[in-house]
XYZ file of C-alpha atoms in Angstrom:
676
model
C -19.890 -7.892 -41.313
C -22.907 -7.022 -43.421
C -24.784 -4.336 -41.512
C -28.384 -3.309 -41.919
C -27.998 0.448 -41.890
C -31.648 1.003 -41.089
C -31.028 -0.534 -37.657
C -27.941 1.502 -36.849
C -28.238 4.449 -34.512
C -25.473 6.985 -34.054
C -25.237 10.322 -32.389
C -22.287 12.682 -32.489
C -19.825 10.311 -34.194
C -16.371 11.866 -34.208
C -14.021 10.097 -36.547
C -10.822 10.225 -38.519
C -8.322 11.522 -35.965
C -5.425 9.904 -37.754
C -6.186 12.015 -40.808
C -6.889 15.119 -38.723
C -10.482 15.520 -39.691
C -13.848 14.663 -38.222
C -16.256 12.673 -40.386
C -19.879 12.889 -39.334
C -22.214 9.946 -39.702
C -25.843 10.409 -40.710
C -28.296 11.253 -37.959
C -30.959 8.540 -37.969
C -34.108 8.456 -35.872
C -33.914 7.016 -32.372
C -37.171 6.048 -30.669
C -39.045 8.485 -32.860
C -36.660 11.393 -32.250
C -33.942 12.429 -34.655
C -30.520 11.980 -33.118
C -28.141 14.933 -33.269
C -24.936 14.723 -35.266
C -21.805 16.791 -35.305
C -19.822 16.193 -32.108
C -16.781 18.407 -31.925
C -13.354 16.870 -32.346
C -10.853 16.262 -29.545
C -7.252 15.191 -29.291
C -6.702 11.450 -28.792
C -10.273 11.020 -27.671
C -9.642 12.972 -24.461
C -11.726 15.686 -22.855
C -12.125 18.896 -24.764
C -14.966 21.289 -25.347
C -18.436 19.839 -24.960
C -19.958 18.195 -28.005
C -22.483 20.461 -29.689
C -25.498 19.038 -31.462
C -26.940 20.346 -34.667
C -29.664 21.968 -32.568
C -27.029 23.979 -30.726
C -27.461 22.338 -27.333
C -24.638 21.095 -25.123
C -23.947 17.370 -25.345
C -25.542 14.689 -27.451
C -28.678 14.564 -25.322
C -29.288 18.295 -25.398
C -28.580 18.574 -21.665
C -25.806 20.475 -19.947
C -23.294 18.086 -18.400
C -21.888 18.643 -14.930
C -19.159 16.012 -15.213
C -15.658 17.471 -15.386
C -13.232 14.869 -16.659
C -10.292 17.161 -16.011
C -11.398 18.240 -12.529
C -12.883 14.905 -11.532
C -16.055 16.490 -10.191
C -18.787 13.907 -9.736
C -21.963 14.487 -11.687
C -25.366 14.963 -10.164
C -26.308 11.458 -11.312
C -27.937 9.344 -8.617
C -27.094 5.652 -8.346
C -30.245 3.637 -9.172
C -32.362 3.257 -6.044
C -29.702 5.125 -4.088
C -30.515 7.596 -1.332
C -28.421 10.762 -1.525
C -27.245 11.909 1.893
C -26.946 15.528 2.952
C -23.512 16.815 3.898
C -23.278 17.200 7.657
C -26.175 14.865 8.387
C -24.017 12.183 9.968
C -26.078 9.560 8.141
C -24.759 6.481 6.373
C -23.832 6.237 2.716
C -26.412 5.699 -0.003
C -27.503 2.182 -0.844
C -26.625 0.549 -4.139
C -30.070 -0.870 -4.841
C -31.216 -3.295 -7.536
C -30.112 -6.314 -5.511
C -26.488 -5.725 -6.453
C -23.423 -6.007 -4.290
C -22.535 -8.039 -1.214
C -24.788 -8.417 1.796
C -22.609 -7.137 4.622
C -23.193 -6.827 8.380
C -21.921 -3.253 8.746
C -23.199 0.220 7.910
C -20.769 2.436 5.988
C -20.609 6.163 6.806
C -18.787 8.530 4.461
C -16.792 11.175 6.340
C -17.923 14.008 4.047
C -21.486 13.292 5.154
C -20.450 13.420 8.797
C -20.661 16.263 11.297
C -17.327 18.083 11.342
C -15.530 21.278 12.294
C -12.695 20.433 9.865
C -12.211 20.721 6.116
C -14.117 18.603 3.621
C -11.694 18.000 0.759
C -12.494 17.031 -2.830
C -13.959 15.841 -5.028
C -10.845 15.050 -7.049
C -9.650 12.398 -9.468
C -6.077 13.710 -9.671
C -4.034 10.543 -9.224
C -0.474 10.224 -7.899
C -0.558 13.534 -6.048
C -0.062 13.910 -2.288
C -2.055 17.136 -2.476
C -5.079 15.113 -3.580
C -5.236 12.219 -1.147
C -9.030 12.380 -1.418
C -8.770 11.153 -5.032
C -8.430 7.645 -3.564
C -11.276 8.060 -1.102
C -14.560 6.306 -1.799
C -16.681 8.977 -3.460
C -13.518 11.093 -4.036
C -14.215 13.221 -0.951
C -12.897 13.041 2.601
C -12.440 15.059 5.796
C -8.994 16.311 6.777
C -8.138 16.751 10.478
C -5.125 19.058 10.775
C -5.137 20.626 14.206
C -5.879 19.630 17.769
C -9.623 19.518 18.307
C -10.513 18.762 14.683
C -13.133 16.020 14.486
C -15.681 14.221 12.361
C -18.691 12.576 13.972
C -21.461 10.178 12.958
C -24.781 9.026 14.425
C -25.072 5.246 14.701
C -28.194 3.957 12.999
C -28.170 0.544 14.660
C -26.707 -1.210 17.673
C -22.981 -1.755 17.192
C -19.855 -2.715 19.098
C -17.085 -2.270 16.544
C -15.465 0.360 14.376
C -13.443 0.270 11.148
C -11.791 3.534 10.057
C -10.405 4.054 6.556
C -7.880 6.873 6.795
C -4.573 8.271 5.658
C -1.752 9.655 7.788
C 1.656 10.876 6.515
C 4.522 8.670 5.480
C 7.887 9.024 7.199
C 10.381 11.233 5.383
C 12.417 8.227 4.220
C 9.456 5.943 3.555
C 8.269 2.942 5.491
C 5.506 4.716 7.365
C 4.806 5.988 10.853
C 2.634 4.816 13.735
C 0.247 7.056 15.617
C -3.170 7.139 17.279
C -6.497 8.869 16.844
C -9.094 9.487 19.512
C -12.316 7.457 19.384
C -15.207 9.105 21.219
C -18.458 7.350 22.084
C -21.282 9.568 23.331
C -18.854 12.412 24.008
C -16.202 10.435 25.899
C -12.792 9.407 24.563
C -12.885 5.648 25.034
C -9.905 4.575 22.972
C -6.655 5.742 21.438
C -6.961 3.795 18.196
C -3.563 2.733 16.786
C -3.165 3.782 13.144
C -0.267 3.371 10.753
C 1.036 4.286 7.326
C 3.385 1.283 7.135
C 1.148 -0.373 4.528
C 0.301 2.661 2.441
C 2.171 5.411 0.557
C 3.296 3.467 -2.480
C 5.514 5.357 -4.937
C 6.391 5.195 -8.601
C 2.973 5.689 -10.184
C 2.304 2.887 -12.653
C 5.435 0.916 -11.734
C 4.624 -2.720 -10.984
C 7.083 -2.956 -8.100
C 5.686 -1.111 -5.117
C 8.361 -0.168 -2.583
C 7.721 2.583 -0.073
C 10.510 4.841 -1.314
C 9.546 8.524 -1.590
C 12.385 9.282 -4.005
C 10.464 7.543 -6.771
C 7.785 10.238 -6.674
C 4.173 9.809 -7.852
C 2.725 8.616 -4.518
C -0.539 6.717 -4.255
C -2.307 4.092 -2.130
C -2.641 6.598 0.663
C -5.302 4.805 2.696
C -5.265 1.947 5.156
C -7.730 0.732 7.770
C -7.757 0.372 11.523
C -10.339 -1.630 13.436
C -11.353 -2.086 17.048
C -14.031 -3.648 19.219
C -15.941 -1.314 21.531
C -18.472 -1.620 24.318
C -21.864 -2.037 22.700
C -23.722 1.214 22.032
C -27.302 1.801 20.868
C -28.652 3.415 17.716
C -28.449 7.190 17.909
C -25.078 7.207 19.694
C -22.568 9.748 18.415
C -19.276 8.174 17.296
C -16.525 10.739 16.844
C -12.939 10.661 15.591
C -10.860 13.520 16.963
C -7.253 14.637 16.753
C -6.186 15.425 20.300
C -2.848 16.551 21.687
C -1.643 12.972 22.157
C -2.441 12.087 18.529
C 0.787 13.189 16.892
C 0.383 12.567 13.149
C 0.581 15.821 11.203
C -2.811 15.122 9.607
C -5.570 12.535 9.422
C -7.594 12.247 6.223
C -10.747 10.333 7.119
C -12.546 8.581 4.258
C -15.202 6.503 5.986
C -16.123 4.378 8.963
C -17.953 1.056 9.222
C -20.083 0.306 12.286
C -21.006 -3.310 12.962
C -22.480 -5.445 15.713
C -19.975 -8.273 16.072
C -21.175 -11.525 17.616
C -19.285 -13.035 20.584
C -16.368 -15.342 19.781
C -17.134 -18.879 18.690
C -16.185 -21.867 20.816
C -14.049 -24.785 19.688
C -16.063 -27.463 17.868
C -15.711 -31.079 18.881
C -12.909 -32.899 17.116
C -10.680 -29.965 16.213
C -7.107 -29.768 17.505
C -6.166 -26.453 19.144
C -2.825 -24.967 18.193
C -2.259 -23.947 21.830
C -1.914 -27.659 22.664
C 1.231 -27.663 20.517
C 2.822 -24.584 22.075
C 1.254 -21.622 20.274
C 0.404 -18.722 22.584
C -1.817 -15.798 21.649
C -0.581 -12.225 21.810
C 2.923 -13.045 23.088
C 4.798 -11.636 20.054
C 6.639 -14.948 19.580
C 6.661 -16.915 16.318
C 4.002 -19.664 16.415
C 4.632 -21.110 12.960
C 6.334 -24.324 14.104
C 3.625 -24.988 16.682
C 0.895 -24.526 14.082
C 2.673 -26.792 11.598
C 3.121 -29.457 14.271
C -0.602 -29.292 15.000
C -1.347 -29.722 11.290
C 1.033 -32.681 11.058
C -0.683 -34.303 14.026
C -4.072 -34.037 12.338
C -2.640 -35.519 9.136
C -1.004 -38.409 11.014
C -4.157 -39.238 12.965
C -6.512 -38.517 10.065
C -8.219 -36.001 12.273
C -10.894 -33.420 11.536
C -8.911 -30.213 11.596
C -7.312 -27.253 13.363
C -8.700 -24.703 15.837
C -7.293 -21.162 16.113
C -8.510 -19.623 19.378
C -8.970 -15.901 19.950
C -5.771 -13.869 19.813
C -2.956 -12.976 17.426
C -0.584 -15.715 16.322
C 2.640 -14.915 14.461
C 3.651 -16.990 11.441
C 7.171 -16.280 10.209
C 9.319 -19.481 10.156
C 7.819 -22.395 8.228
C 8.717 -26.064 7.818
C 7.013 -26.421 4.435
C 9.464 -26.950 1.556
C 7.980 -23.989 -0.297
C 8.711 -21.858 2.722
C 5.611 -19.740 2.356
C 2.537 -21.714 3.342
C 0.857 -23.791 5.971
C -0.608 -26.684 3.965
C -3.859 -27.828 5.564
C -5.010 -30.019 2.682
C -8.096 -32.107 3.382
C -9.028 -30.657 6.783
C -10.879 -27.864 8.546
C -9.045 -24.750 9.642
C -11.317 -22.670 11.881
C -11.131 -19.772 14.274
C -13.245 -17.979 16.838
C -14.267 -15.319 14.298
C -12.607 -12.864 11.934
C -12.644 -10.212 14.686
C -10.991 -12.533 17.215
C -8.567 -15.072 15.693
C -5.741 -13.596 13.623
C -2.700 -15.001 11.843
C -0.068 -12.321 11.391
C 3.657 -12.062 10.710
C 5.713 -12.321 7.533
C 4.345 -15.633 6.173
C 0.752 -16.275 7.273
C -0.070 -18.008 3.969
C -2.436 -20.984 3.822
C -2.632 -23.631 1.104
C -4.675 -26.727 0.339
C -2.434 -28.621 -2.048
C -3.474 -31.789 -3.884
C -6.080 -33.419 -1.613
C -8.591 -30.554 -1.686
C -11.622 -30.502 0.587
C -10.314 -27.774 2.905
C -12.757 -25.800 5.052
C -11.323 -22.408 6.034
C -13.543 -20.221 8.222
C -13.822 -17.566 10.903
C -10.386 -16.021 11.218
C -8.305 -13.155 9.856
C -4.996 -13.041 8.029
C -3.252 -9.731 8.672
C 0.242 -9.874 7.251
C 3.242 -7.592 7.191
C 3.592 -7.236 3.416
C 4.506 -3.664 2.466
C 5.330 -4.082 -1.236
C 4.600 -6.194 -4.295
C 7.202 -8.829 -5.170
C 5.725 -11.248 -7.680
C 8.430 -13.868 -7.236
C 7.370 -14.420 -3.627
C 3.935 -15.969 -2.882
C 3.111 -13.765 0.081
C -0.614 -14.369 -0.392
C -3.355 -15.019 2.123
C -4.293 -18.234 0.319
C -2.101 -19.710 -2.399
C -2.223 -22.511 -4.927
C -4.804 -24.782 -6.486
C -7.178 -26.192 -3.871
C -8.516 -29.391 -5.402
C -12.196 -30.282 -5.215
C -14.747 -28.944 -2.765
C -12.728 -26.354 -0.822
C -14.531 -23.498 0.954
C -13.398 -20.172 2.387
C -16.023 -18.436 4.527
C -16.042 -15.534 6.963
C -12.364 -14.752 6.507
C -10.690 -11.314 6.536
C -7.424 -10.887 4.589
C -5.316 -7.714 4.554
C -1.702 -6.542 4.267
C -0.760 -9.405 1.978
C 0.236 -9.329 -1.692
C -2.877 -11.222 -2.856
C -5.958 -12.326 -0.986
C -6.264 -15.668 -2.802
C -4.169 -16.685 -5.802
C -6.028 -19.807 -6.901
C -3.450 -21.593 -9.004
C 0.189 -22.582 -9.353
C 1.659 -20.924 -12.402
C 4.081 -23.122 -14.269
C 3.176 -26.218 -12.244
C 2.590 -28.265 -15.362
C 6.036 -27.527 -16.733
C 7.836 -28.551 -13.548
C 9.483 -31.978 -13.253
C 7.689 -33.538 -11.518
C 4.613 -31.268 -11.571
C 4.419 -29.236 -8.387
C 0.663 -29.122 -8.106
C -1.878 -30.657 -10.448
C -4.886 -30.441 -8.121
C -7.238 -28.552 -10.400
C -9.594 -26.292 -8.476
C -13.138 -27.580 -8.873
C -16.154 -26.461 -6.861
C -14.382 -23.836 -4.768
C -16.650 -21.509 -2.749
C -15.453 -18.166 -1.370
C -18.168 -16.258 0.471
C -18.881 -13.681 3.167
C -15.241 -12.619 3.336
C -13.311 -9.341 3.271
C -10.235 -8.650 1.178
C -8.673 -5.295 1.995
C -5.484 -3.288 1.569
C -3.580 -5.672 -0.672
C -0.704 -5.066 -3.092
C -2.110 -7.144 -5.950
C -5.288 -9.161 -6.630
C -8.149 -9.818 -4.288
C -9.199 -13.236 -5.653
C -7.726 -14.567 -8.912
C -9.158 -17.823 -10.261
C -6.226 -19.090 -12.302
C -4.920 -22.348 -13.758
C -8.067 -24.074 -14.987
C -10.429 -23.289 -12.117
C -13.897 -24.718 -12.830
C -17.401 -24.765 -11.320
C -16.464 -22.318 -8.569
C -18.450 -19.615 -6.788
C -17.314 -16.266 -5.397
C -20.197 -14.521 -3.611
C -21.050 -11.872 -1.019
C -17.469 -10.730 -0.515
C -16.252 -7.177 0.010
C -13.048 -5.855 -1.560
C -11.441 -2.505 -0.786
C -8.072 -1.063 -1.835
C -6.627 -3.958 -3.822
C -3.495 -3.359 -5.912
C -4.655 -5.338 -8.948
C -7.902 -6.951 -10.122
C -10.224 -7.419 -7.169
C -11.853 -10.426 -8.834
C -10.255 -12.008 -11.906
C -11.147 -15.167 -13.807
C -7.930 -15.763 -15.732
C -7.473 -18.710 -18.078
C -3.696 -18.527 -18.087
C -2.458 -20.608 -21.012
C 1.159 -20.337 -19.901
C 0.489 -22.503 -16.847
C -0.189 -25.490 -19.138
C -3.607 -25.947 -17.559
C -7.028 -26.097 -19.156
C -9.109 -22.900 -19.451
C -11.337 -21.644 -16.679
C -14.971 -22.484 -17.190
C -18.267 -22.597 -15.365
C -17.236 -20.112 -12.649
C -19.596 -17.537 -11.135
C -18.747 -14.355 -9.219
C -21.959 -12.811 -7.905
C -23.116 -10.288 -5.324
C -19.675 -8.869 -4.597
C -18.807 -5.257 -3.803
C -15.503 -3.678 -4.823
C -14.221 -0.261 -3.762
C -11.114 1.496 -5.118
C -8.737 -0.984 -6.720
C -5.673 1.181 -7.214
C -3.935 -0.535 -10.122
C -6.344 -2.634 -12.180
C -10.046 -3.506 -12.506
C -12.819 -4.280 -10.093
C -13.827 -7.318 -12.169
C -12.093 -9.079 -15.068
C -12.545 -12.110 -17.317
C -9.458 -13.087 -19.311
C -10.322 -15.851 -21.789
C -12.120 -19.106 -21.058
C -15.763 -19.968 -21.481
C -19.042 -19.977 -19.600
C -17.732 -17.705 -16.821
C -20.156 -15.246 -15.235
C -19.815 -12.029 -13.249
C -23.151 -10.734 -12.017
C -25.181 -8.762 -9.467
C -22.176 -6.798 -8.252
C -20.957 -3.255 -7.688
C -17.732 -1.485 -8.619
C -17.315 1.842 -6.826
C -14.324 4.046 -7.684
C -11.290 2.938 -9.689
C -8.039 4.847 -9.630
C -6.616 4.212 -13.092
C -8.254 1.380 -15.032
C -11.656 0.059 -16.163
C -14.236 -1.055 -13.667
C -14.980 -4.164 -15.732
C -12.580 -5.734 -18.232
C -13.335 -8.560 -20.662
C -10.061 -9.157 -22.448
C -7.962 -11.572 -24.456
C -4.868 -10.554 -22.502
C -2.005 -11.942 -20.427
C -1.451 -15.072 -22.544
C -4.950 -16.364 -21.950
C -6.725 -19.303 -23.518
C -9.156 -18.088 -26.194
C -12.733 -17.171 -25.405
C -15.776 -19.281 -26.077
C -16.212 -20.850 -29.477
C -12.585 -20.074 -30.357
C -11.511 -22.603 -27.726
C -9.692 -25.670 -29.151
C -11.508 -28.912 -28.424
C -8.287 -30.653 -27.390
C -7.289 -29.988 -23.777
C -3.758 -29.854 -22.460
C -4.733 -31.845 -19.371
C -7.551 -34.395 -19.359
C -10.189 -33.908 -16.705
C -13.333 -35.668 -15.610
C -15.836 -32.875 -16.201
C -17.132 -32.244 -19.720
C -16.633 -29.058 -21.658
C -19.402 -26.626 -20.711
C -22.547 -26.804 -22.825
C -22.529 -23.017 -23.074
C -19.460 -21.292 -24.454
C -20.730 -17.781 -23.695
C -19.322 -15.744 -20.807
C -21.605 -13.184 -19.208
C -21.446 -9.877 -17.367
C -24.890 -8.953 -16.078
C -26.746 -6.899 -13.492
C -23.770 -4.703 -12.633
C -23.176 -1.155 -11.417
C -19.935 0.716 -12.149
C -19.563 4.063 -10.366
C -16.681 6.411 -11.250
C -14.820 3.802 -13.286
C -11.984 4.342 -15.736
C -8.788 6.339 -15.626
C -5.454 6.816 -17.343
C -3.076 3.859 -17.551
C -0.449 2.635 -20.040
C -0.593 6.145 -21.547
C -4.199 5.547 -22.559
C -7.615 6.630 -21.381
C -9.422 3.588 -20.037
C -13.176 3.227 -20.389
C -15.285 2.168 -17.420
C -16.426 -1.042 -19.183
C -13.839 -2.328 -21.638
C -13.590 -5.171 -24.133
C -9.999 -5.675 -25.243
C -8.914 -8.000 -28.083
C -5.242 -7.079 -27.909
C -3.926 -10.681 -27.986
C -6.744 -12.367 -29.871
C -10.463 -12.254 -30.494
C -13.003 -11.524 -27.797
C -15.759 -13.986 -28.617
C -19.139 -15.104 -27.270
C -19.823 -12.456 -24.648
C -23.178 -11.279 -23.289
C -23.296 -8.047 -21.299
C -26.708 -7.139 -19.886
C -28.315 -4.770 -17.389
C -25.244 -2.699 -16.609
C -25.299 0.856 -15.217
C -22.133 2.850 -15.915
C -22.226 6.038 -13.859
C -19.763 8.932 -13.862
C -17.053 7.298 -15.972
C -13.957 9.474 -16.083
C -13.637 8.975 -19.853
C -15.678 6.620 -22.070
C -18.493 4.604 -20.584
C -17.901 1.571 -22.848
C -14.730 0.938 -24.885
C -14.025 -1.652 -27.582
C -10.282 -1.908 -28.084
C -8.266 -3.486 -30.909
C -8.735 -6.652 -32.905
C -11.697 -8.925 -33.493
C -14.959 -8.772 -31.562
C -17.263 -11.672 -32.429
C -20.643 -12.760 -31.142
C -21.033 -9.977 -28.584
C -24.381 -8.668 -27.357
C -24.948 -5.626 -25.161
C -28.463 -5.405 -23.698
C -29.949 -2.712 -21.471
C -26.719 -0.803 -20.928
C -27.148 2.614 -19.289
C -24.196 4.994 -19.582
C -24.802 8.196 -17.631
C -22.550 11.156 -16.973
C -19.388 10.095 -18.812
C -16.531 12.567 -18.909
C -15.707 11.417 -22.447
C -17.890 9.604 -24.978
C -20.632 7.171 -24.153
C -19.170 4.464 -26.411
C -15.698 4.510 -27.927
C -14.005 2.350 -30.562
C -10.269 2.501 -29.937
C -7.430 1.247 -32.142
C -9.693 0.015 -34.945
C -11.600 -2.986 -33.505
C -13.484 -5.180 -35.988
C -17.015 -6.278 -35.175
C -18.739 -9.459 -36.320
C -22.247 -10.000 -34.973
C -21.886 -7.252 -32.351
C -25.403 -6.318 -31.283
C -26.568 -3.293 -29.293
C -30.013 -3.878 -27.775
C -31.231 -0.886 -25.758
C -27.883 0.779 -25.168
C -28.577 4.194 -23.661
C -26.157 7.141 -23.392
C -27.146 10.223 -21.396
C -25.213 13.308 -20.274
C -22.049 12.242 -22.051
C -19.647 15.170 -22.130
C -18.132 14.654 -25.582
C -20.806 12.781 -27.468
C -22.495 9.436 -27.815
C -20.131 7.273 -29.906
C -16.631 7.912 -31.172
C -14.076 6.093 -33.292
C -10.388 6.920 -33.027
C -8.973 7.077 -36.531
C -11.921 5.107 -37.920
C -14.104 6.062 -40.851
C -17.787 6.672 -40.395
C -18.530 3.612 -42.538
C -16.427 1.384 -40.283
C -18.167 2.664 -37.170
C -21.530 1.979 -38.800
C -20.353 -1.513 -39.707
C -19.065 -2.371 -36.231
C -22.439 -3.138 -34.652
C -26.132 -3.515 -35.347
C -28.859 -2.152 -33.151
C -29.334 1.248 -31.586
C -28.060 3.771 -29.098
C -30.818 5.594 -27.241
C -30.124 9.191 -26.248
C -33.210 10.083 -24.206
């Protein structure tokens, strides 16, 4: 790349680690103010002493930094348009602002902001440590109830009749979890002994992909799970309290947060739907209903009916007639319930599919499985497989499964005959909740096109919460024309909040990533055997399809907030926003209007290989524990443009290249980095 040096702006460039010296780049003028040079060196780009400018101030901006990358202490940075809440006020969490994130019907209350007589623990970002359970809490703080009479209380700010508690209780000594209760008080009276469990938490083995609950592996994580209950309606101003009483026998309760919501009454069966109870299914009887549900589905198929009705209650799905053995295939019909708080499929195999015909309409029910570990050879997913054209998933709650929705059938094209060639086109997933999973939330795989993921909430997923993955190995075309917008993600414990792997014209926008245990908040990567990005895409397609190639080849990430992103994984420090060209070029990417707040290490990382046709506009990196921008493993830039990239309160400096000369850093991009 031929760079115009007069346009380049650098501050505190620390270079040349492979040769054990630090080369300083010139200090040009930034917005009329001379940028400081001379950031101090550090080992492998990790935290060390604060960078010192030529003026002798701390940090590249001349401001003292309160972020401790080693201690994990949050900075004093306020989320844009957020409303900081006083500890002990009992008030709800701050808002995200800027029109970002999902519109949800509940109010979230962080326990550390509650009224308590117990210990507030944290903040901490010490992963894989049972002494730092709060490191996986939202906001990295929590309240720990240890003894009888310990409580945390909140003041409802609106009418509500339901409660969700995110909490951690101990594992059993041999693994596999325990069951217990916690007291729920409304207006001073214990109204419920809420069942809680650790059967779906306490994963061991650190970064290991397999996730059995076996304490002998060490390095525990995934401490939290959720419990929910309906309550008698209570007005705004009512005190809601969680208390450990004598009958609540877990050794401790670490309370992260509660959600209070006014849940509407159950829906009634629409005309034309077939109820599963007419085929022998019975709610809440603890007997397997899988055969009855499948018989109901078969009846609708035979009579070309409208669809299936799941009334209120819990229905167990364990023994299936489907030849795959792991799904109820409702292709081409409606599958509806009385509401996600009322109608629940549970058991070992409550997986739904919409193979080949497409046009499924899933709505208003919950899938709450019994999956307690990740086994990738078994499709124990809430929804599984390609779903054809025009499928919708709305108002659905999925938890305790491996994946919320794996949209694809890996290897289908190589099977004889093909197992599933129903390319996903025009899928809509909205207003749904994906919680406490062992792998992805929603993964658009296998040539998904023209699909929309919006206003969904993800919490505690064990892999990417939302991924758009153009998996070349499936022998499908690349993903293109997909949009994920207005989604909120909290604490994925193994991978990213949001990811785009290859493909073209895919967009992630208007969303929020809050807290990541070990990986970036946003990843744009040529990884996992993906089709190339953008203009690098071959014109010839492996499978012909009716829709044309997208007019735009550019994928976009825009209007995003990443709070406390990044971590350590694969023996590397992961930036909060990362572009990774490990398996090929990252090409034709626009990233705009992104706020990166309190990154553990770098705010933005470019890693390895070729970066081509990339533009970053209005990027605000504030309070990073490492550098604002980092070039890792010698990436090569061609037409990489920085337009109003701002770095403030970065602990180690503004931009850094690992083992890269100052000239190569200057040549990587054109544009500027603003430091005030």
